[in-house]
């Protein structure tokens, strides 16, 4: 009888620990990444043109990390979504994150950036310069498409505002999904791309196995 009670207590303890640490993520990856075929179709439908200028650009014209309710902003939501495990509610500070771009795992949110897959400056050069501030805010906080992903601060900052013709994730295995996320974002938001950018993306997606 004592052995049975101890077993029940152990199970209860394990359940409590699991619940306390919220170890199961909702998705751990951005949503709505297209298939290889769908990505190629969307890529070929995009307008190819020279990039616009940076005249008038400011990150302040893309208000980001908007409040999402319950004390969370967009950054917190992505940190929770992309984590392998999260200890905190908002603000998120501690957990476990696998940086998809470079294959490194981190346990402190301070080491993680939320990457805009299509950078804000790149969007500006590709059509967003004519948008309203409200639309740019929606773009910068897009949780419905694969535009935001939690990655290492170092990989995000090495990327800067480059497109896939000059920067792709250092981890080769991430380049397929990255290219598809890029295409889906530009397609969803009606942004153009330049010739070298399209060529680099085509090569990356053609190398995809899925």
Short mmCIF file of C-alpha atoms in Angstrom, two decimals, residues 13-151:
data_model
loop_
_atom_site.label_atom_id
_atom_site.label_comp_id
_atom_site.label_asym_id
_atom_site.label_seq_id
_atom_site.Cartn_x
_atom_site.Cartn_y
_atom_site.Cartn_z
CA UNK A 13 5.11 15.48 -8.60
CA UNK A 14 6.20 14.88 -12.19
CA UNK A 15 2.94 16.29 -13.54
CA UNK A 16 3.34 19.38 -11.33
CA UNK A 17 6.92 19.93 -12.50
CA UNK A 18 5.91 19.57 -16.14
CA UNK A 19 3.07 22.06 -15.75
CA UNK A 20 5.24 24.51 -13.84
CA UNK A 21 7.89 24.65 -16.55
CA UNK A 22 5.52 24.65 -19.55
CA UNK A 23 7.94 22.34 -21.37
CA UNK A 24 5.78 21.70 -24.43
CA UNK A 25 5.80 24.48 -27.03
CA UNK A 26 2.78 25.34 -29.14
CA UNK A 27 4.64 25.06 -32.44
CA UNK A 28 8.34 25.97 -31.94
CA UNK A 29 8.45 27.29 -35.51
CA UNK A 30 6.87 30.10 -37.54
CA UNK A 31 3.48 29.29 -39.10
CA UNK A 32 2.41 28.94 -42.74
CA UNK A 33 5.70 27.98 -44.37
CA UNK A 34 4.76 26.89 -47.91
CA UNK A 35 5.64 23.64 -49.62
CA UNK A 36 8.43 23.60 -52.19
CA UNK A 37 5.97 23.68 -55.08
CA UNK A 38 3.87 26.44 -53.55
CA UNK A 39 6.95 28.52 -52.77
CA UNK A 40 8.17 28.28 -56.37
CA UNK A 41 4.73 29.27 -57.68
CA UNK A 42 4.61 32.28 -55.37
CA UNK A 43 8.20 33.23 -56.18
CA UNK A 44 7.47 33.30 -59.91
CA UNK A 45 4.42 35.49 -59.31
CA UNK A 46 6.42 38.21 -57.53
CA UNK A 47 7.33 41.41 -59.35
CA UNK A 48 11.02 41.64 -60.23
CA UNK A 49 12.40 45.18 -60.22
CA UNK A 50 15.33 47.23 -58.98
CA UNK A 51 15.19 48.10 -55.30
CA UNK A 52 14.03 51.53 -54.23
CA UNK A 53 16.18 53.93 -52.23
CA UNK A 54 16.53 54.22 -48.47
CA UNK A 55 15.48 57.87 -48.56
CA UNK A 56 13.20 58.62 -45.63
CA UNK A 57 13.68 55.21 -43.98
CA UNK A 58 13.55 54.83 -40.21
CA UNK A 59 12.82 51.79 -38.05
CA UNK A 60 10.45 54.06 -36.15
CA UNK A 61 8.19 53.96 -39.22
CA UNK A 62 7.67 50.24 -38.49
CA UNK A 63 6.41 50.26 -34.88
CA UNK A 64 7.28 46.82 -33.56
CA UNK A 65 6.88 44.65 -30.49
CA UNK A 66 3.28 45.80 -30.10
CA UNK A 67 1.25 44.79 -27.06
CA UNK A 68 -0.48 41.43 -27.51
CA UNK A 69 -2.38 41.48 -24.22
CA UNK A 70 -1.82 39.77 -20.85
CA UNK A 71 1.43 41.68 -20.37
CA UNK A 72 2.95 40.21 -23.56
CA UNK A 73 4.29 42.00 -26.59
CA UNK A 74 5.11 40.51 -29.99
CA UNK A 75 8.67 39.61 -28.96
CA UNK A 76 7.40 37.68 -25.93
CA UNK A 77 4.87 35.77 -28.04
CA UNK A 78 7.55 34.65 -30.51
CA UNK A 79 9.92 33.69 -27.68
CA UNK A 80 7.20 31.50 -26.19
CA UNK A 81 6.20 30.02 -29.55
CA UNK A 82 9.72 29.16 -30.72
CA UNK A 83 11.03 27.82 -27.41
CA UNK A 84 11.71 24.17 -26.66
CA UNK A 85 10.68 25.08 -23.12
CA UNK A 86 9.82 28.29 -21.28
CA UNK A 87 9.96 28.91 -17.53
CA UNK A 88 8.48 32.40 -17.43
CA UNK A 89 5.28 34.07 -18.41
CA UNK A 90 5.69 37.55 -19.91
CA UNK A 91 8.18 39.07 -19.87
CA UNK A 92 9.97 35.92 -21.02
CA UNK A 93 13.51 35.67 -19.66
CA UNK A 94 14.45 32.00 -19.20
CA UNK A 95 13.87 28.87 -21.24
CA UNK A 96 15.54 26.87 -24.00
CA UNK A 97 15.84 28.07 -27.58
CA UNK A 98 17.42 26.31 -30.54
CA UNK A 99 18.61 28.96 -32.98
CA UNK A 100 17.53 27.55 -36.34
CA UNK A 101 19.94 29.72 -38.33
CA UNK A 102 23.14 28.50 -36.70
CA UNK A 103 22.21 25.40 -34.67
CA UNK A 104 23.10 26.77 -31.23
CA UNK A 105 20.95 26.37 -28.10
CA UNK A 106 20.49 29.19 -25.58
CA UNK A 107 18.82 29.36 -22.17
CA UNK A 108 18.59 33.13 -21.72
CA UNK A 109 16.20 35.26 -23.74
CA UNK A 110 18.78 38.05 -23.69
CA UNK A 111 20.86 35.98 -26.15
CA UNK A 112 17.93 35.72 -28.56
CA UNK A 113 16.77 38.21 -31.18
CA UNK A 114 13.47 38.07 -33.03
CA UNK A 115 14.47 38.22 -36.67
CA UNK A 116 12.26 39.89 -39.25
CA UNK A 117 12.84 37.34 -42.00
CA UNK A 118 12.32 40.09 -44.55
CA UNK A 119 14.14 42.94 -42.80
CA UNK A 120 12.32 46.21 -42.28
CA UNK A 121 14.79 48.12 -44.45
CA UNK A 122 14.50 45.49 -47.18
CA UNK A 123 10.72 45.83 -47.05
CA UNK A 124 11.09 49.61 -47.36
CA UNK A 125 13.18 49.20 -50.52
CA UNK A 126 10.70 46.65 -51.89
CA UNK A 127 7.48 48.61 -51.59
CA UNK A 128 6.78 49.40 -47.95
CA UNK A 129 7.96 53.00 -48.36
CA UNK A 130 4.51 53.75 -49.80
CA UNK A 131 2.57 52.03 -47.01
CA UNK A 132 0.80 53.69 -44.13
CA UNK A 133 2.41 53.47 -40.71
CA UNK A 134 -0.47 51.24 -39.63
CA UNK A 135 0.32 48.73 -42.38
CA UNK A 136 4.04 48.85 -41.57
CA UNK A 137 3.19 48.14 -37.93
CA UNK A 138 1.15 45.10 -38.96
CA UNK A 139 4.08 43.88 -41.07
CA UNK A 140 6.58 44.35 -38.25
CA UNK A 141 4.38 42.37 -35.83
CA UNK A 142 3.09 39.69 -38.22
CA UNK A 143 2.37 36.57 -36.15
CA UNK A 144 0.24 34.91 -38.82
CA UNK A 145 2.96 34.30 -41.39
CA UNK A 146 6.59 33.12 -41.21
CA UNK A 147 7.99 36.65 -40.89
CA UNK A 148 9.23 36.40 -37.29
CA UNK A 149 11.58 33.78 -35.84
CA UNK A 150 13.62 33.56 -32.62
CA UNK A 151 17.31 33.12 -33.44
#
